[in-house]
Amino acid sequence: MPERPFPSIPRSAPAAPPSSSKLEVAVDSTALRELTPRTLFTNLFQVALPTGALGQIQSAKAEKEEFEDRKRPQFYQTGDTVYCYGPGQEDFSDRRFSPAIVTADTNRSFTKFLLARGLMDLFRGQDFKLRGNAQGFAVQDHTEIIRSSAKGHLHIIPQYNFQPYWVECTGGVTRFAFSIEPGTTTLPTFHIHEGLRRAEDALDDLELVLSAGGCRVGCPLHGRIGERLGRFRGFATAGEALDCTCHVERFDAVAIKVVDRQRKPGAPKRRRGGRGQKRSDYTETTLIIPGQLVMAAPSQRQLLRFSKDRADLELAGKVWLGQVSTDRRIRANALHVRYERVQRFLARMAGHPTGPLSFTLPTGTKARLERVPITVEELSSLNGADGRSDSPYRDDGPFDG
Amino acid sequence: MGALTHRTETTGLSMADTLGGYWLSEPQLRFDYENRQALNRDAYEGLRKWGPSDINQRRKAGLREVRAVIIGRADRVDALRAAKAALQTKRLGQLHDVFEVKIVEEVHVPAMAHVRDDAKAYRDAVRAWLDRHRGEPNVQLAFVIHADEEVYNRLAGGVSPYYAVKAELLVANIPTQHLCYKNLKPGQQLENFTRYYVPNILTASYAKLGGTPWIIQDDAVGRPEITLGVATTAIHADRVHGGDGEAERYVGISTIFKENGAFALWKLTPLKQDWDAYKQSLENSIVDAIASYEEMERKTVSRVACHISGKRAGRLEREAIENALKRLAPRTVTADLVHITQDATLWLFDGADQSLRPKTGFLAQLSADGRTALMHTEGRNARGRKYPPRPLKLGVYSELPPDGCQDIYQHLYDLRWMSWRGVGTGARPVSIDYPARMSKLLAYLHNQEQLDALRILPRHNRSAWFL
């Protein structure tokens, strides 16, 4: 065990972001009734956009990779067209680009992209952590702790998944919308310490985030607090030199190996999500750093394996989602619970029980996420005599083996 | 209700903008094929009253008794005997005219101190039993009782006797059916087991032994002659025989269903890591599957429905199917190509019901031409679990018929009622459910059991061993 331990790790839930009146908005039953259509409806929430152009945008036939070294303005590629948008356009000069009038319908993929970016910026601005995925993004709500482990090192928190869509309504009009669904995720608050050595194999491949600052200029960790550093690859062997020596005066490091994998410049493009990607397309950098400086990244369900409270934590998540009761009985109103969760979250973000959520696209255009979801109307029956399905099933007990 | 009616000044967006949708019909199921009256929408009632669809073929072949072994822990023999008695009760009426389970042997597995040792104990006990019979016991079916999957996931890293026993008996050509101890507790649990679980178990067992419990009754013209269900699954290469340490390898699963929805056969591709090689092998597998079917049924097909599913299924599978169908030239084969996403983030609700849960069978169109849609397959009026599965997000990639996609979607919905896992257990069309089950088992057999499943499984390609 290190003789100079890392300063004590708080055994409590993480701090909530700065308090805001938005966090206190309630959605009572009257408001919920107002937000719940009386017919069939979806979890798609329309986005109100202005008619006309989506802001100042330029376009060209080009490849986005040509501009990868620029932080501003922003670029988006669709087919052989690159759109240039956002701040910094006044300092950008490329003869191939010309001003473009881009409306919501010009390129629906681009519109969805702008909507997602705009909403993500809104949540980031309120200190929420986001996680992108192939379909959209997830907002991790660490202001609400559903359940914590007994030792306070692992928490279950809500997560809201947003995905942009465009749909065609019965009037023939196209509408953009976000699907929103609630979920749960893990939030760890433990550093990699000596006591985890016995679980070294189980920790392999765990994503790690730099959680402590104080690294000097020149250190590979300098300025990277809050960033994902890479994946855990075991404890370092005795005598291996640390790549970060900024803290040697403060505590004895529990040295670990962290591997960061980056795609090689010029490596052939592969489908996202790992399909068809080869190890040879990537470079791997290994850092040996004090484990006390990192925490496991959120949203890694493998973390539950470490916790003796795993069953309780998982149950708490399912109870929160309305799937089961606290005594593990399946609930019949899970959909109602999920819908209410979404509306409560939106109310907090909107600062109003029923009002829309305003946000700004990266192009500067204002948009609004409406609170009443898109409904579905029944078209004339296409099924002749059979008509609507009306199952004769008895509803008298469990059936699944 | 102000929020529902206000109109914005931006796009003229009206809260009255809605999507369109319609209800799908629940099909009639056909039992005793030679009895035109043998129709019912309820599989349980139909099997009891008329027996399975192939009852006459089995009568003519003199098939009835099925010899079985039951395997369970030595310290829970009471539960084993209770299960044995329940499984041999004739819960399904006319089915038992051609399917009567007779449990002729018991295998008692030594009790282990910890569940993480269960898989090995079961495996060893089954091997010893097989050795006693020199690898050819005189049984056709095995019932295996153990703790449920949640226990093994929580306490044994997911290593379960389910896969251990399945692997051993697969090699010995004996299908398995698994039961959980939690359902065999004396009293109400056991009563529920006998009343509700046994019909499912017997139905699945019948199918695993090659029987046809029911088919879809349909007189509609133009129904696809076969349905091809295609899914891709990933096997982690560090557990693959002969793997070279690269990240993942892929295997394609093609299942074929007859015009009446009955399962016919399945094919697997070899394991591939390179994407282009995988696509080619999937194309070959599909051509092979169709050829096998045509040889088996002694007819050629001209209308095919292709249902693509699985994790991250996409353009590659569509291209493989399109190329495979082109290889059937010079004859023309028309195909409906439907891509099915099971984990889309879209849900349907019914505001007219307190639970918000819709009834079964609604289809919401996400595009005006119906090419993209959301299908709700299990609603509040269905028997079974109360927690609703996600709706299926559908995309039609073939040319749209002149009258729209209704027939394509209705056919897909009909297949939702064709699961032979039990008499009320299906909630997904079998063209996506069966490949998904096979995929899960394949991965476990490779990874947990180190079984060279891809070499052994093809000999079972006309068996629904994965149910």
PDB file of C-alpha atoms in Angstrom, chain B residues 10 76 89 110 141 146 184 241 252 258 264 308 322 409 421 442:
ATOM      1  CA  THR B  10     -42.655  30.122 -37.426  1.00  0.00           C
ATOM      2  CA  ARG B  76     -33.533 -31.204  -5.757  1.00  0.00           C
ATOM      3  CA  THR B  89     -49.725 -34.566 -18.206  1.00  0.00           C
ATOM      4  CA  PRO B 110     -24.052 -33.336  -8.051  1.00  0.00           C
ATOM      5  CA  LEU B 141     -35.413 -35.214 -26.143  1.00  0.00           C
ATOM      6  CA  HIS B 146     -31.419 -25.315 -13.467  1.00  0.00           C
ATOM      7  CA  LEU B 184     -41.288 -25.567  -9.718  1.00  0.00           C
ATOM      8  CA  HIS B 241     -10.996 -21.577 -33.405  1.00  0.00           C
ATOM      9  CA  GLY B 252     -24.536 -14.496 -41.369  1.00  0.00           C
ATOM     10  CA  LYS B 258     -42.607 -21.325 -46.219  1.00  0.00           C
ATOM     11  CA  ALA B 264     -38.189 -24.675 -43.234  1.00  0.00           C
ATOM     12  CA  ILE B 308     -33.143  -8.086 -42.604  1.00  0.00           C
ATOM     13  CA  GLU B 322     -29.963  -8.333 -54.183  1.00  0.00           C
ATOM     14  CA  TYR B 409     -46.392  -5.205 -43.525  1.00  0.00           C
ATOM     15  CA  ARG B 421     -41.614 -21.338 -28.809  1.00  0.00           C
ATOM     16  CA  LEU B 442     -24.132 -19.326 -31.482  1.00  0.00           C
TER      17      LEU B 442
END
